[in-house]
mmCIF file of C-alpha atoms and ligand atoms in Angstrom:
data_model
loop_
_atom_site.group_PDB
_atom_site.id
_atom_site.type_symbol
_atom_site.label_atom_id
_atom_site.label_comp_id
_atom_site.label_asym_id
_atom_site.label_seq_id
_atom_site.Cartn_x
_atom_site.Cartn_y
_atom_site.Cartn_z
ATOM 1 C CA MET F 115 -109.232 -124.769 11.283
ATOM 2 C CA ARG F 116 -108.294 -120.820 10.875
ATOM 3 C CA THR F 117 -109.570 -119.076 13.623
ATOM 4 C CA LEU F 118 -111.384 -115.729 12.849
ATOM 5 C CA GLU F 119 -108.859 -113.593 13.245
ATOM 6 C CA GLN F 120 -106.604 -115.879 10.890
ATOM 7 C CA LYS F 121 -109.393 -115.366 8.546
ATOM 8 C CA THR F 122 -109.124 -111.939 8.761
ATOM 9 C CA LYS F 123 -106.106 -111.729 8.042
ATOM 10 C CA GLU F 124 -105.975 -113.952 4.784
ATOM 11 C CA HIS F 125 -109.140 -111.557 3.449
ATOM 12 C CA PRO F 126 -108.464 -108.990 0.933
ATOM 13 C CA CYS F 127 -111.287 -106.859 1.547
ATOM 14 C CA PHE F 128 -110.611 -106.711 5.097
ATOM 15 C CA ASN F 129 -106.943 -107.165 5.463
ATOM 16 C CA ALA F 130 -105.250 -104.469 2.895
ATOM 17 C CA GLY F 131 -101.857 -106.231 2.846
ATOM 18 C CA ALA F 132 -102.665 -109.403 2.252
ATOM 19 C CA ALA F 133 -105.182 -107.678 -1.094
ATOM 20 C CA HIS F 134 -102.162 -108.634 -3.783
ATOM 21 C CA GLU F 135 -101.598 -112.165 -1.598
ATOM 22 C CA VAL F 136 -105.532 -113.749 -1.134
ATOM 23 C CA ALA F 137 -107.871 -114.043 -3.975
ATOM 24 C CA ARG F 138 -111.062 -113.937 -3.252
ATOM 25 C CA MET F 139 -114.815 -115.780 -5.616
ATOM 26 C CA HIS F 140 -117.803 -114.168 -5.361
ATOM 27 C CA LEU F 141 -120.715 -116.372 -6.994
ATOM 28 C CA PRO F 142 -123.505 -114.868 -8.221
ATOM 29 C CA VAL F 143 -126.488 -116.943 -6.890
ATOM 30 C CA ALA F 144 -128.864 -113.614 -5.904
ATOM 31 C CA PRO F 145 -130.097 -111.963 -9.173
ATOM 32 C CA LYS F 146 -133.393 -110.985 -7.822
ATOM 33 C CA CYS F 147 -133.609 -107.775 -5.052
ATOM 34 C CA ASN F 148 -136.007 -107.275 -2.140
ATOM 35 C CA ILE F 149 -135.283 -102.832 -2.457
ATOM 36 C CA ARG F 150 -135.267 -100.495 -5.791
ATOM 37 C CA CYS F 151 -132.370 -97.994 -4.924
ATOM 38 C CA ASN F 152 -131.989 -95.146 -7.119
ATOM 39 C CA TYR F 153 -128.305 -96.029 -8.441
ATOM 40 C CA CYS F 154 -128.701 -99.706 -9.748
ATOM 41 C CA ASN F 155 -130.317 -100.586 -13.446
ATOM 42 C CA ARG F 156 -131.466 -104.155 -12.735
ATOM 43 C CA LYS F 157 -129.097 -105.314 -16.033
ATOM 44 C CA PHE F 158 -126.030 -104.971 -13.675
ATOM 45 C CA ASP F 159 -124.468 -106.485 -10.839
ATOM 46 C CA CYS F 160 -125.786 -104.653 -6.845
ATOM 47 C CA GLN F 161 -123.767 -101.039 -7.442
ATOM 48 C CA ASN F 162 -123.766 -102.081 -3.505
ATOM 49 C CA GLU F 163 -121.086 -103.973 -3.431
ATOM 50 C CA SER F 164 -120.164 -103.801 -7.589
ATOM 51 C CA ARG F 165 -119.366 -102.090 -9.694
ATOM 52 C CA PRO F 166 -121.919 -100.709 -11.884
ATOM 53 C CA GLY F 167 -122.379 -101.023 -15.518
ATOM 54 C CA VAL F 168 -121.609 -105.282 -15.069
ATOM 55 C CA SER F 169 -124.622 -108.153 -16.069
ATOM 56 C CA SER F 170 -122.878 -111.218 -14.513
ATOM 57 C CA GLN F 171 -124.189 -114.656 -15.894
ATOM 58 C CA ILE F 172 -126.675 -116.239 -12.846
ATOM 59 C CA LEU F 173 -125.418 -119.761 -11.022
ATOM 60 C CA THR F 174 -126.963 -123.125 -9.585
ATOM 61 C CA PRO F 175 -126.129 -123.668 -6.484
ATOM 62 C CA GLN F 176 -124.883 -126.613 -7.832
ATOM 63 C CA ALA F 177 -122.801 -124.764 -10.101
ATOM 64 C CA ALA F 178 -121.608 -122.361 -8.014
ATOM 65 C CA ARG F 179 -120.351 -125.628 -5.679
ATOM 66 C CA ASP F 180 -118.329 -126.793 -9.017
ATOM 67 C CA LYS F 181 -116.914 -123.668 -9.980
ATOM 68 C CA TYR F 182 -115.324 -123.218 -6.957
ATOM 69 C CA VAL F 183 -113.486 -127.139 -6.560
ATOM 70 C CA GLU F 184 -112.879 -126.481 -10.373
ATOM 71 C CA THR F 185 -111.522 -122.696 -9.573
ATOM 72 C CA LYS F 186 -110.164 -123.918 -6.049
ATOM 73 C CA GLU F 187 -107.244 -126.681 -7.983
ATOM 74 C CA LYS F 188 -106.400 -123.748 -9.725
ATOM 75 C CA MET F 189 -105.579 -121.604 -6.994
ATOM 76 C CA PRO F 190 -104.337 -122.095 -4.258
ATOM 77 C CA ASN F 191 -104.216 -119.087 -2.960
ATOM 78 C CA LEU F 192 -108.392 -118.666 -3.016
ATOM 79 C CA LYS F 193 -109.572 -118.367 1.124
ATOM 80 C CA VAL F 194 -113.246 -116.485 0.652
ATOM 81 C CA ILE F 195 -115.935 -116.862 -0.703
ATOM 82 C CA GLY F 196 -118.362 -114.405 -0.877
ATOM 83 C CA ILE F 197 -121.502 -113.781 -2.521
ATOM 84 C CA ALA F 198 -122.281 -110.199 -3.682
ATOM 85 C CA GLY F 199 -125.455 -110.491 -5.942
ATOM 86 C CA PRO F 200 -125.969 -109.528 -8.725
ATOM 87 C CA GLY F 201 -129.682 -109.120 -6.322
ATOM 88 C CA ASP F 202 -129.364 -109.528 -3.039
ATOM 89 C CA ALA F 203 -127.563 -111.599 -1.218
ATOM 90 C CA LEU F 204 -130.438 -111.880 1.031
ATOM 91 C CA ALA F 205 -132.842 -112.096 -1.759
ATOM 92 C CA ASN F 206 -132.240 -115.591 -2.427
ATOM 93 C CA TYR F 207 -131.583 -116.948 0.449
ATOM 94 C CA PRO F 208 -132.763 -120.407 -0.402
ATOM 95 C CA GLU F 209 -130.187 -120.642 -2.837
ATOM 96 C CA VAL F 210 -127.226 -118.800 -0.614
ATOM 97 C CA LYS F 211 -128.033 -121.603 1.764
ATOM 98 C CA GLU F 212 -127.611 -124.560 -0.386
ATOM 99 C CA THR F 213 -124.598 -122.574 -1.745
ATOM 100 C CA LEU F 214 -122.869 -122.265 1.613
ATOM 101 C CA GLN F 215 -124.088 -125.937 2.682
ATOM 102 C CA LEU F 216 -123.150 -127.374 -0.560
ATOM 103 C CA ILE F 217 -119.353 -125.591 -0.034
ATOM 104 C CA ARG F 218 -119.011 -126.186 3.151
ATOM 105 C CA GLU F 219 -119.108 -130.388 2.156
ATOM 106 C CA VAL F 220 -116.401 -129.956 0.407
ATOM 107 C CA ASP F 221 -113.985 -127.448 2.457
ATOM 108 C CA PRO F 222 -114.519 -127.511 5.804
ATOM 109 C CA ASP F 223 -112.757 -124.201 6.263
ATOM 110 C CA VAL F 224 -113.168 -122.095 3.382
ATOM 111 C CA THR F 225 -113.923 -118.007 4.473
ATOM 112 C CA PHE F 226 -117.930 -116.894 4.067
ATOM 113 C CA CYS F 227 -118.231 -113.373 3.604
ATOM 114 C CA LEU F 228 -121.453 -112.738 2.456
ATOM 115 C CA SER F 229 -123.075 -108.492 0.699
ATOM 116 C CA THR F 230 -125.950 -107.945 2.150
ATOM 117 C CA ASN F 231 -128.617 -104.645 2.365
ATOM 118 C CA ALA F 232 -129.967 -105.521 5.321
ATOM 119 C CA MET F 233 -133.623 -105.268 4.391
ATOM 120 C CA LYS F 234 -133.687 -109.036 5.868
ATOM 121 C CA LEU F 235 -130.587 -110.269 7.850
ATOM 122 C CA MET F 236 -131.764 -110.228 11.105
ATOM 123 C CA LYS F 237 -134.278 -113.282 9.509
ATOM 124 C CA HIS F 238 -131.559 -114.929 8.621
ATOM 125 C CA VAL F 239 -127.998 -113.684 10.813
ATOM 126 C CA ASP F 240 -128.230 -116.600 13.057
ATOM 127 C CA GLU F 241 -128.833 -119.935 10.747
ATOM 128 C CA LEU F 242 -126.022 -117.657 7.813
ATOM 129 C CA ILE F 243 -123.443 -117.754 11.049
ATOM 130 C CA GLU F 244 -124.009 -121.589 12.181
ATOM 131 C CA LEU F 245 -123.784 -122.081 8.220
ATOM 132 C CA GLY F 246 -120.519 -120.569 8.880
ATOM 133 C CA VAL F 247 -120.678 -116.935 7.385
ATOM 134 C CA SER F 248 -117.610 -115.508 9.195
ATOM 135 C CA HIS F 249 -117.038 -111.583 7.168
ATOM 136 C CA PHE F 250 -120.784 -109.715 6.672
ATOM 137 C CA THR F 251 -120.617 -105.868 4.561
ATOM 138 C CA ILE F 252 -123.770 -104.091 5.376
ATOM 139 C CA THR F 253 -124.763 -101.284 2.787
ATOM 140 C CA ILE F 254 -125.844 -98.040 4.383
ATOM 141 C CA ASN F 255 -126.069 -94.890 3.093
ATOM 142 C CA THR F 256 -127.722 -92.841 5.792
ATOM 143 C CA PHE F 257 -128.909 -92.611 9.275
ATOM 144 C CA LYS F 258 -131.911 -90.322 8.213
ATOM 145 C CA PRO F 259 -134.857 -91.740 6.638
ATOM 146 C CA GLU F 260 -135.656 -88.731 4.411
ATOM 147 C CA VAL F 261 -132.728 -88.631 2.991
ATOM 148 C CA ALA F 262 -133.618 -92.478 2.634
ATOM 149 C CA ALA F 263 -136.022 -91.225 0.618
ATOM 150 C CA LYS F 264 -134.010 -89.973 -1.947
ATOM 151 C CA ILE F 265 -131.710 -92.631 -2.415
ATOM 152 C CA TYR F 266 -134.325 -95.512 -2.366
ATOM 153 C CA ARG F 267 -137.939 -95.623 -4.428
ATOM 154 C CA TYR F 268 -138.544 -98.508 -2.521
ATOM 155 C CA VAL F 269 -138.998 -101.084 0.061
ATOM 156 C CA THR F 270 -140.398 -104.363 -0.004
ATOM 157 C CA TYR F 271 -141.046 -106.788 3.154
ATOM 158 C CA GLU F 272 -143.077 -109.679 3.916
ATOM 159 C CA GLY F 273 -144.350 -109.391 0.701
ATOM 160 C CA VAL F 274 -145.399 -105.012 0.219
ATOM 161 C CA LYS F 275 -144.225 -102.182 -1.764
ATOM 162 C CA TYR F 276 -142.841 -99.584 -0.035
ATOM 163 C CA PHE F 277 -142.406 -96.150 -0.825
ATOM 164 C CA GLY F 278 -140.762 -92.803 -0.106
ATOM 165 C CA MET F 279 -140.858 -91.842 3.666
ATOM 166 C CA GLU F 280 -142.400 -94.766 4.848
ATOM 167 C CA GLY F 281 -139.946 -97.888 2.659
ATOM 168 C CA ALA F 282 -137.815 -94.952 4.251
ATOM 169 C CA GLU F 283 -138.121 -95.641 6.887
ATOM 170 C CA LEU F 284 -138.275 -99.090 7.585
ATOM 171 C CA LEU F 285 -135.470 -99.717 5.418
ATOM 172 C CA VAL F 286 -133.798 -96.979 7.788
ATOM 173 C CA LYS F 287 -134.183 -98.895 10.779
ATOM 174 C CA ARG F 288 -134.090 -102.530 9.364
ATOM 175 C CA GLN F 289 -129.902 -101.889 8.478
ATOM 176 C CA TRP F 290 -128.999 -100.245 12.308
ATOM 177 C CA GLU F 291 -131.291 -102.545 14.327
ATOM 178 C CA ALA F 292 -129.039 -105.692 11.506
ATOM 179 C CA LEU F 293 -125.361 -103.590 12.344
ATOM 180 C CA GLU F 294 -125.721 -103.074 16.314
ATOM 181 C CA TYR F 295 -126.780 -107.218 16.662
ATOM 182 C CA LEU F 296 -124.264 -108.175 14.402
ATOM 183 C CA THR F 297 -121.636 -106.743 15.825
ATOM 184 C CA LYS F 298 -121.991 -108.000 19.461
ATOM 185 C CA GLN F 299 -122.431 -112.015 17.336
ATOM 186 C CA ASP F 300 -118.324 -113.690 17.515
ATOM 187 C CA VAL F 301 -118.157 -112.277 13.576
ATOM 188 C CA VAL F 302 -116.330 -109.575 11.215
ATOM 189 C CA VAL F 303 -118.296 -106.877 10.940
ATOM 190 C CA LYS F 304 -118.228 -103.443 7.317
ATOM 191 C CA VAL F 305 -120.234 -100.896 7.073
ATOM 192 C CA ASN F 306 -119.823 -99.462 2.668
ATOM 193 C CA ILE F 307 -121.488 -96.056 2.308
ATOM 194 C CA VAL F 308 -121.914 -95.478 -1.395
ATOM 195 C CA LEU F 309 -121.088 -91.634 -1.784
ATOM 196 C CA ILE F 310 -123.253 -89.812 -3.493
ATOM 197 C CA LYS F 311 -123.077 -85.869 -3.912
ATOM 198 C CA GLY F 312 -125.533 -83.792 -2.383
ATOM 199 C CA ILE F 313 -127.822 -86.619 -0.953
ATOM 200 C CA ASN F 314 -125.491 -87.412 1.795
ATOM 201 C CA ASP F 315 -121.862 -85.864 1.368
ATOM 202 C CA ASP F 316 -122.640 -83.654 3.558
ATOM 203 C CA HIS F 317 -123.237 -86.651 7.037
ATOM 204 C CA ILE F 318 -120.607 -89.313 5.935
ATOM 205 C CA GLU F 319 -118.512 -88.314 8.550
ATOM 206 C CA GLU F 320 -122.149 -89.169 10.869
ATOM 207 C CA VAL F 321 -122.058 -92.079 9.648
ATOM 208 C CA VAL F 322 -119.143 -93.924 9.734
ATOM 209 C CA ALA F 323 -119.334 -92.053 13.946
ATOM 210 C CA LYS F 324 -122.455 -93.324 13.886
ATOM 211 C CA ALA F 325 -121.483 -97.106 12.935
ATOM 212 C CA LYS F 326 -118.298 -96.375 14.960
ATOM 213 C CA GLU F 327 -120.761 -96.403 17.489
ATOM 214 C CA TYR F 328 -123.653 -99.503 16.951
ATOM 215 C CA GLY F 329 -119.603 -101.554 16.883
ATOM 216 C CA ALA F 330 -118.613 -102.118 12.848
ATOM 217 C CA ASP F 331 -115.389 -103.543 12.024
ATOM 218 C CA VAL F 332 -114.034 -101.229 10.161
ATOM 219 C CA THR F 333 -116.410 -98.821 6.841
ATOM 220 C CA ASN F 334 -115.583 -98.566 3.541
ATOM 221 C CA ILE F 335 -117.090 -94.904 1.512
ATOM 222 C CA MET F 336 -117.738 -95.775 -2.373
ATOM 223 C CA PRO F 337 -118.022 -93.621 -4.905
ATOM 224 C CA LEU F 338 -121.267 -93.265 -6.903
ATOM 225 C CA ILE F 339 -120.442 -94.158 -10.301
ATOM 226 C CA PRO F 340 -123.673 -92.599 -11.965
ATOM 227 C CA VAL F 341 -125.409 -95.042 -13.899
ATOM 228 C CA GLU F 342 -127.133 -94.688 -17.228
ATOM 229 C CA GLY F 343 -131.076 -95.481 -17.211
ATOM 230 C CA THR F 344 -130.878 -95.106 -13.322
ATOM 231 C CA PRO F 345 -132.606 -92.024 -11.313
ATOM 232 C CA PHE F 346 -129.055 -90.926 -10.172
ATOM 233 C CA GLU F 347 -127.526 -91.237 -14.426
ATOM 234 C CA ASP F 348 -126.751 -87.297 -13.946
ATOM 235 C CA MET F 349 -124.940 -86.782 -10.269
ATOM 236 C CA GLU F 350 -121.713 -85.046 -10.715
ATOM 237 C CA GLU F 351 -119.293 -87.836 -9.756
ATOM 238 C CA ILE F 352 -117.075 -87.098 -6.859
ATOM 239 C CA SER F 353 -113.339 -87.418 -7.729
ATOM 240 C CA ARG F 354 -110.379 -89.837 -6.730
ATOM 241 C CA GLY F 355 -108.658 -86.460 -4.345
ATOM 242 C CA GLU F 356 -112.305 -85.854 -2.475
ATOM 243 C CA LEU F 357 -112.860 -89.623 -2.245
ATOM 244 C CA ILE F 358 -108.764 -89.986 -0.625
ATOM 245 C CA LYS F 359 -110.198 -86.654 1.463
ATOM 246 C CA ILE F 360 -112.748 -87.929 2.498
ATOM 247 C CA ARG F 361 -111.384 -92.197 3.391
ATOM 248 C CA VAL F 362 -108.704 -90.073 5.345
ATOM 249 C CA LYS F 363 -110.997 -87.602 7.308
ATOM 250 C CA CYS F 364 -112.903 -90.845 8.508
ATOM 251 C CA ASN F 365 -110.173 -92.780 8.970
ATOM 252 C CA GLU F 366 -109.566 -90.666 11.939
ATOM 253 C CA ILE F 367 -112.692 -91.751 12.650
ATOM 254 C CA MET F 368 -112.429 -95.482 12.608
ATOM 255 C CA PRO F 369 -110.425 -98.340 10.167
ATOM 256 C CA GLN F 370 -111.382 -97.440 6.668
ATOM 257 C CA MET F 371 -111.251 -99.468 3.542
ATOM 258 C CA MET F 372 -109.078 -97.787 1.027
ATOM 259 C CA HIS F 373 -108.658 -100.715 -1.388
ATOM 260 C CA CYS F 374 -111.804 -101.592 -2.605
ATOM 261 C CA THR F 375 -111.733 -101.657 -5.889
ATOM 262 C CA GLN F 376 -116.322 -101.932 -6.356
ATOM 263 C CA CYS F 377 -115.530 -105.257 -8.303
ATOM 264 C CA ARG F 378 -118.313 -107.824 -9.744
ATOM 265 C CA ALA F 379 -120.606 -110.250 -8.130
ATOM 266 C CA ASP F 380 -118.973 -113.491 -10.141
ATOM 267 C CA ALA F 381 -115.076 -111.522 -9.711
ATOM 268 C CA VAL F 382 -112.368 -113.759 -8.993
ATOM 269 C CA GLY F 383 -108.636 -113.506 -7.862
ATOM 270 C CA THR F 384 -106.716 -111.275 -6.192
ATOM 271 C CA LEU F 385 -108.421 -107.147 -5.300
ATOM 272 C CA GLY F 386 -105.644 -105.869 -7.770
ATOM 273 C CA SER F 387 -106.278 -108.597 -10.586
ATOM 274 C CA ARG F 388 -108.366 -108.400 -14.056
ATOM 275 C CA CYS F 389 -111.775 -108.149 -11.968
ATOM 276 C CA SER F 390 -114.145 -109.595 -14.311
ATOM 277 C CA GLY F 391 -115.420 -112.440 -16.336
ATOM 278 C CA ALA F 392 -113.547 -115.197 -14.651
ATOM 279 C CA LEU F 393 -115.958 -117.035 -14.153
ATOM 280 C CA ALA F 394 -116.468 -117.572 -17.878
ATOM 281 C CA GLN F 395 -112.513 -119.007 -18.375
HETATM 282 FE FE1 CLF G 40 -116.534 -110.268 -2.094
HETATM 283 FE FE2 CLF G 40 -117.203 -107.423 -0.461
HETATM 284 FE FE3 CLF G 40 -116.986 -109.868 0.932
HETATM 285 FE FE4 CLF G 40 -115.033 -108.551 -0.566
HETATM 286 S S1 CLF G 40 -115.814 -107.301 -2.129
HETATM 287 S S2 CLF G 40 -118.679 -109.651 -0.215
HETATM 288 S S3 CLF G 40 -116.319 -108.176 1.183
HETATM 289 S S4 CLF G 40 -115.181 -110.996 -0.784
HETATM 290 FE FE5 CLF G 40 -114.029 -106.097 -1.329
HETATM 291 FE FE6 CLF G 40 -115.214 -105.655 -4.477
HETATM 292 FE FE7 CLF G 40 -114.299 -104.239 -2.793
HETATM 293 FE FE8 CLF G 40 -116.222 -105.393 -2.070
HETATM 294 S S5 CLF G 40 -112.582 -104.884 -3.154
HETATM 295 S S6 CLF G 40 -115.605 -104.220 -3.476
HETATM 296 S S7 CLF G 40 -115.611 -104.978 -0.430
HETATM 297 FE FE1 SF4 G 41 -129.338 -102.688 -6.833
HETATM 298 FE FE2 SF4 G 41 -127.472 -103.392 -5.525
HETATM 299 FE FE3 SF4 G 41 -129.493 -101.529 -4.366
HETATM 300 FE FE4 SF4 G 41 -130.971 -104.036 -4.734
HETATM 301 S S1 SF4 G 41 -129.768 -103.327 -3.411
HETATM 302 S S2 SF4 G 41 -131.447 -101.981 -5.828
HETATM 303 S S3 SF4 G 41 -129.255 -105.024 -6.439
HETATM 304 S S4 SF4 G 41 -127.911 -101.413 -6.112
#
């Protein structure tokens, strides 16, 4: 059985050195979402952990297990299972739980990685850790509710939709609370930050500093890619050069992921390889 340290060493997102050696497989078992980001078009995958403009076929937990077994036979370097949508993993908790349980039955050692907006993380975190999830990603774009109110149209909590500042305050509070709790557990934690020009680009460094203060292991600044049909469709994109500059600056604060490929919710393979459609093969 590999230790947490070995699993991190052999995780293509958490260790750039493993990006071309070790494969990860996303299982698209989570179609629903419990918030509404202004950069999201729900015809496509969750942008908090994915390349926009592509949609994934949804798998049942059983089909996901079968797909994993089949893929592992062909891809012995497959060491990480990620749940990254296409909606929010925890808005589909029963399916996610069943998927993880079914895969553990056939492979006691594969690394479990999960990405979420954290709205429901506190409710499930202990059980997720018991199920074997060792690597977590939370997307946190700000700590300012007034900024969050510009990014999120609403959040759903206990069946009720909260709009504007009310929803923003709720989400921000729950995200940072979840981060603080998670980093005290024996797991590895990444914070994804979607950089949106004119919205949160003036305090990215502060978000990174706060993530560090809360105990995150790494942050991943991802550029917004505007998607047609969303409120942010006309937003200006940040250039590659500007992104690198911000990442390098933030790297002085805490470790940065520099090699994210903004892959899709059903991506399979190493990060450098063709990041799409592999499930259909
Ligand atoms: Fe998937 Fe994300 Fe786990 Fe990696 S992706 S759930 S941490 S196994 Fe990786 Fe893809 Fe970037 Fe995500 S390259 S979008 S950071
Ligand atoms: Fe879309 Fe992901 Fe935001 Fe949900 S969390 S609204 S799936 S971008």
